[in-house]
Short mmCIF file of C-alpha atoms and ligand atoms in Angstrom, two decimals:
data_model
loop_
_atom_site.label_atom_id
_atom_site.label_comp_id
_atom_site.label_asym_id
_atom_site.label_seq_id
_atom_site.Cartn_x
_atom_site.Cartn_y
_atom_site.Cartn_z
CA MET A 63 -9.60 1.91 -10.49
CA THR A 64 -11.10 4.97 -8.66
CA GLU A 65 -10.30 8.29 -10.23
CA ARG A 66 -8.88 9.37 -6.87
CA ILE A 67 -5.79 7.30 -7.46
CA SER A 68 -3.33 8.47 -9.95
CA GLU A 69 0.35 7.32 -10.87
CA PRO A 70 2.90 7.50 -9.35
CA VAL A 71 1.22 6.37 -6.00
CA ILE A 72 2.88 6.76 -2.72
CA ILE A 73 1.27 4.57 -0.03
CA ILE A 74 1.99 5.39 3.51
CA ASN A 75 1.36 2.23 5.57
CA PHE A 76 0.86 3.19 9.35
CA LYS A 77 1.38 -0.47 10.52
CA ALA A 78 0.84 -0.67 14.29
CA TYR A 79 3.53 1.82 15.45
CA GLY A 80 3.05 3.67 18.62
CA GLU A 81 3.08 7.02 16.59
CA VAL A 82 -0.21 6.27 15.05
CA GLU A 83 -2.00 5.20 18.42
CA LYS A 84 -4.79 7.50 19.60
CA ALA A 85 -4.74 10.81 17.75
CA GLY A 86 -1.53 9.75 15.98
CA ALA A 87 -3.24 7.98 13.01
CA LEU A 88 -5.53 11.12 12.12
CA SER A 89 -2.70 13.59 12.63
CA LEU A 90 -0.26 11.38 10.27
CA ALA A 91 -3.17 11.18 7.36
CA GLU A 92 -3.48 14.85 7.67
CA ALA A 93 0.16 15.31 7.23
CA CYS A 94 -0.20 13.11 4.16
CA GLU A 95 -3.21 14.99 2.89
CA SER A 96 -1.55 18.29 3.21
CA VAL A 97 1.37 17.38 1.35
CA SER A 98 -0.70 15.74 -1.21
CA LYS A 99 -2.73 18.90 -1.69
CA GLU A 100 0.29 20.98 -1.91
CA THR A 101 2.14 19.01 -4.40
CA GLY A 102 -0.64 17.28 -6.35
CA VAL A 103 1.01 13.80 -5.84
CA CYS A 104 -1.27 10.87 -5.16
CA ILE A 105 -0.51 10.10 -1.30
CA CYS A 106 -2.57 7.40 0.21
CA ALA A 107 -2.89 6.78 3.90
CA CYS A 108 -3.10 3.45 5.56
CA PRO A 109 -4.28 3.54 9.02
CA PRO A 110 -4.71 0.51 11.63
CA ALA A 111 -8.35 -1.19 11.17
CA VAL A 112 -9.50 0.52 14.38
CA ASP A 113 -9.15 4.05 12.79
CA LEU A 114 -10.03 3.23 9.18
CA GLY A 115 -13.69 4.72 9.18
CA TYR A 116 -12.80 7.66 11.43
CA VAL A 117 -9.92 8.64 9.30
CA SER A 118 -11.57 8.05 6.03
CA ARG A 119 -14.36 10.42 6.74
CA LYS A 120 -11.83 13.18 7.90
CA VAL A 121 -9.18 13.40 5.06
CA SER A 122 -9.81 13.67 1.38
CA ILE A 123 -6.82 11.45 0.27
CA PRO A 124 -7.59 7.67 -0.48
CA VAL A 125 -7.48 5.82 2.68
CA PHE A 126 -6.53 2.04 2.47
CA SER A 127 -7.06 -0.88 4.93
CA GLN A 128 -3.95 -2.67 5.87
CA ASN A 129 -5.88 -5.99 5.22
CA ALA A 130 -9.05 -7.58 4.17
CA ASP A 131 -10.52 -10.54 5.21
CA PRO A 132 -12.38 -13.22 2.82
CA TYR A 133 -15.77 -13.11 3.94
CA GLU A 134 -19.02 -11.72 2.37
CA SER A 135 -21.44 -9.79 4.78
CA GLY A 136 -23.00 -11.90 7.18
CA SER A 137 -22.24 -14.27 10.18
CA ALA A 138 -18.42 -13.29 10.40
CA THR A 139 -17.28 -12.33 13.77
CA GLY A 140 -13.99 -10.37 14.25
CA TRP A 141 -13.26 -10.19 10.51
CA ALA A 142 -12.97 -7.05 8.33
CA THR A 143 -14.96 -7.84 5.15
CA PRO A 144 -14.44 -5.85 1.89
CA SER A 145 -18.04 -4.80 2.04
CA MET A 146 -17.59 -3.42 5.59
CA ILE A 147 -14.17 -1.83 4.78
CA LYS A 148 -15.88 0.12 1.64
CA GLY A 149 -18.61 0.95 3.94
CA CYS A 150 -16.54 3.00 6.23
CA GLY A 151 -15.14 5.06 3.47
CA ALA A 152 -11.89 3.37 2.59
CA ALA A 153 -10.76 3.53 -1.25
CA GLY A 154 -8.91 0.37 -1.15
CA THR A 155 -6.95 -2.30 0.75
CA LEU A 156 -3.54 -4.05 1.00
CA ILE A 157 -3.84 -8.00 1.05
CA ASN A 158 -1.18 -10.39 2.02
CA HIS A 159 1.39 -7.76 3.66
CA SER A 160 4.50 -9.69 4.68
CA GLU A 161 3.52 -9.02 8.31
CA HIS A 162 0.02 -10.31 7.36
CA LYS A 163 0.35 -13.22 5.09
CA VAL A 164 -2.30 -15.33 3.80
CA PRO A 165 -2.43 -18.37 1.70
CA MET A 166 -2.55 -17.92 -2.31
CA PRO A 167 -6.06 -19.20 -2.64
CA GLN A 168 -7.17 -16.75 0.16
CA ILE A 169 -5.41 -13.86 -1.81
CA GLY A 170 -7.63 -14.62 -4.55
CA LYS A 171 -10.74 -14.66 -2.81
CA CYS A 172 -9.79 -11.20 -1.11
CA VAL A 173 -9.10 -9.91 -4.27
CA GLU A 174 -12.52 -11.08 -5.87
CA LEU A 175 -14.57 -9.77 -3.04
CA SER A 176 -12.70 -6.59 -2.67
CA LYS A 177 -13.35 -5.70 -6.45
CA ARG A 178 -17.01 -6.67 -5.81
CA SER A 179 -17.15 -3.94 -3.29
CA GLU A 180 -14.89 -1.60 -5.42
CA LEU A 181 -12.14 -1.50 -3.50
CA VAL A 182 -8.73 -0.91 -5.25
CA THR A 183 -6.61 -3.71 -4.41
CA VAL A 184 -2.77 -3.78 -3.47
CA VAL A 185 -1.53 -7.52 -3.21
CA CYS A 186 1.83 -7.40 -1.50
CA ALA A 187 4.48 -10.22 -2.63
CA ASP A 188 7.68 -11.14 -1.24
CA ASP A 189 9.45 -12.15 -4.39
CA VAL A 190 8.91 -12.41 -8.19
CA LEU A 191 7.14 -15.67 -7.85
CA THR A 192 4.65 -14.52 -5.51
CA ALA A 193 3.99 -11.43 -7.73
CA VAL A 194 3.42 -13.45 -10.92
CA GLN A 195 1.04 -15.76 -9.10
CA ALA A 196 -0.93 -12.83 -7.35
CA ALA A 197 -0.98 -11.29 -10.94
CA GLU A 198 -3.36 -13.94 -11.97
CA PHE A 199 -6.20 -12.45 -9.92
CA THR A 200 -5.74 -9.16 -11.52
CA PRO A 201 -5.41 -6.81 -8.67
CA ASN A 202 -5.06 -3.28 -9.33
CA PHE A 203 -1.30 -3.20 -7.95
CA ILE A 204 1.28 -5.62 -6.92
CA ALA A 205 3.63 -4.37 -4.09
CA VAL A 206 6.86 -6.25 -4.31
CA GLU A 207 8.68 -6.04 -0.78
CA PRO A 208 11.68 -8.11 0.13
CA PRO A 209 10.83 -8.98 3.96
CA GLU A 210 14.45 -8.76 4.99
CA LEU A 211 14.85 -5.12 3.77
CA ILE A 212 11.55 -3.96 5.63
CA GLY A 213 11.93 -1.35 8.40
CA GLY A 214 15.62 -1.25 7.66
CA ASP A 215 17.76 1.72 6.37
CA ILE A 216 18.54 0.34 2.90
CA SER A 217 16.26 1.09 0.19
CA VAL A 218 15.07 -1.92 -2.07
CA THR A 219 15.87 0.16 -4.90
CA THR A 220 19.58 0.08 -3.87
CA ALA A 221 19.58 -3.21 -2.05
CA ASN A 222 17.81 -5.24 -4.93
CA PRO A 223 16.91 -3.15 -7.86
CA MET A 224 16.40 -6.42 -9.94
CA ILE A 225 13.56 -7.65 -8.00
CA ILE A 226 11.70 -4.54 -8.96
CA GLU A 227 12.93 -4.89 -12.67
CA GLU A 228 11.87 -8.49 -12.75
CA SER A 229 8.76 -8.05 -11.14
CA VAL A 230 7.34 -5.41 -13.43
CA ALA A 231 8.57 -7.44 -16.49
CA ALA A 232 7.20 -10.52 -15.10
CA VAL A 233 3.74 -9.13 -13.97
CA LYS A 234 3.28 -7.55 -17.37
CA LYS A 235 3.76 -10.88 -19.14
CA VAL A 236 0.97 -12.27 -17.13
CA ASN A 237 -1.38 -9.36 -16.82
CA GLY A 238 -0.62 -5.89 -18.52
CA SER A 239 -3.19 -4.29 -16.59
CA VAL A 240 -1.70 -4.87 -13.15
CA LEU A 241 0.66 -2.22 -11.86
CA VAL A 242 3.76 -2.84 -9.79
CA LEU A 243 4.69 -0.75 -6.59
CA CYS A 244 7.89 -1.68 -4.59
CA GLY A 245 8.64 -1.12 -0.93
CA ALA A 246 11.09 -1.74 2.13
CA GLY A 247 13.67 0.65 3.06
CA VAL A 248 12.22 3.38 0.96
CA LYS A 249 12.90 6.76 2.73
CA THR A 250 13.83 9.60 0.20
CA GLY A 251 12.85 11.10 -2.89
CA ASP A 252 15.93 9.59 -4.63
CA ASP A 253 14.66 6.16 -3.43
CA VAL A 254 11.24 7.10 -5.11
CA LYS A 255 12.91 8.27 -8.35
CA ALA A 256 15.06 4.99 -8.61
CA ALA A 257 11.74 3.24 -8.14
CA LEU A 258 9.96 4.96 -10.96
CA ASP A 259 13.05 4.62 -13.14
CA LEU A 260 13.21 0.89 -12.52
CA GLY A 261 9.46 0.63 -13.81
CA ALA A 262 7.44 0.63 -10.55
CA SER A 263 4.41 2.88 -10.62
CA GLY A 264 4.89 4.02 -7.15
CA VAL A 265 6.03 2.99 -3.57
CA LEU A 266 4.67 1.51 -0.45
CA LEU A 267 6.45 2.61 2.74
CA ALA A 268 6.20 2.90 6.34
CA SER A 269 9.08 3.62 9.00
CA GLY A 270 10.65 6.44 7.05
CA VAL A 271 7.25 8.64 7.39
CA VAL A 272 5.66 7.25 10.54
CA LYS A 273 8.69 7.25 12.82
CA ALA A 274 9.90 10.42 11.37
CA LYS A 275 10.10 13.55 13.75
CA ASP A 276 8.94 15.64 10.92
CA PRO A 277 6.61 13.50 8.66
CA VAL A 278 5.77 16.58 6.25
CA ALA A 279 9.51 17.30 5.77
CA VAL A 280 9.92 13.65 4.71
CA LEU A 281 6.74 13.50 2.62
CA LEU A 282 7.87 16.49 0.75
CA ASP A 283 11.29 14.96 0.15
CA LEU A 284 9.72 11.60 -1.18
CA VAL A 285 7.64 13.52 -3.92
CA LYS A 286 10.32 16.10 -4.74
CA HIS A 287 11.31 14.26 -8.08
CA ILE A 288 7.76 13.68 -9.29
O1 G3P B 1171 4.19 -1.70 3.60
C1 G3P B 1171 5.50 -1.17 3.57
C2 G3P B 1171 6.43 -1.57 4.68
O2 G3P B 1171 6.48 -3.00 4.60
C3 G3P B 1171 7.80 -1.14 4.05
O3 G3P B 1171 8.28 -0.69 5.55
O4 G3P B 1171 9.51 0.57 7.22
O5 G3P B 1171 10.68 -0.51 5.31
O6 G3P B 1171 8.96 1.61 4.84
P1 G3P B 1171 9.47 0.20 5.62
#
């Protein structure tokens, strides 16, 4: 894994929120960068595909794609290949986010091609079974996120701590080198601490930061126990 990514990892998924349109994606990535520089905590930005290259070249923190398509370089129209994602300066990619799901064989192909392009891979999983299946492909991270909690006000660490503990244990049994993140409803530093106490190596979150009036203040709170 790239030396730029250290545990605990905080990945901010910008999704396609209106707040990140136009200059919003760079502004939010710069907020992530300023808090990462101030605190020394590894914060990764995950802007929309249309901003990936531009943002990657403007900030020093790791920038991730929200998805990678399972194609090699060549005659592939309209897809974002791992090679292209790496070429625009991104450090890694999410795969199979619950809002951009792909069949299990395609997950494996995406991980294989992303690793070949030296991208850090974060495979998202709705549940423990998916996490275990995805661990067979040896991604760098698996992010377990119960879809019903995504975008809500209750953190997965409160609503369903067992899914984190069970995913950490089950993934470790399959492949000890794969680290587990968790997400869905994560909003505060207390949620982050709870995730780490449950064995996660970090968190994946979106609305708590992207839709905040003061993203820097939220980011500083997120990392206050690290
Ligand atoms: O990718 C992380 C995202 O799905 C979690 O969303 O808004 O619950 O932090 P949110």
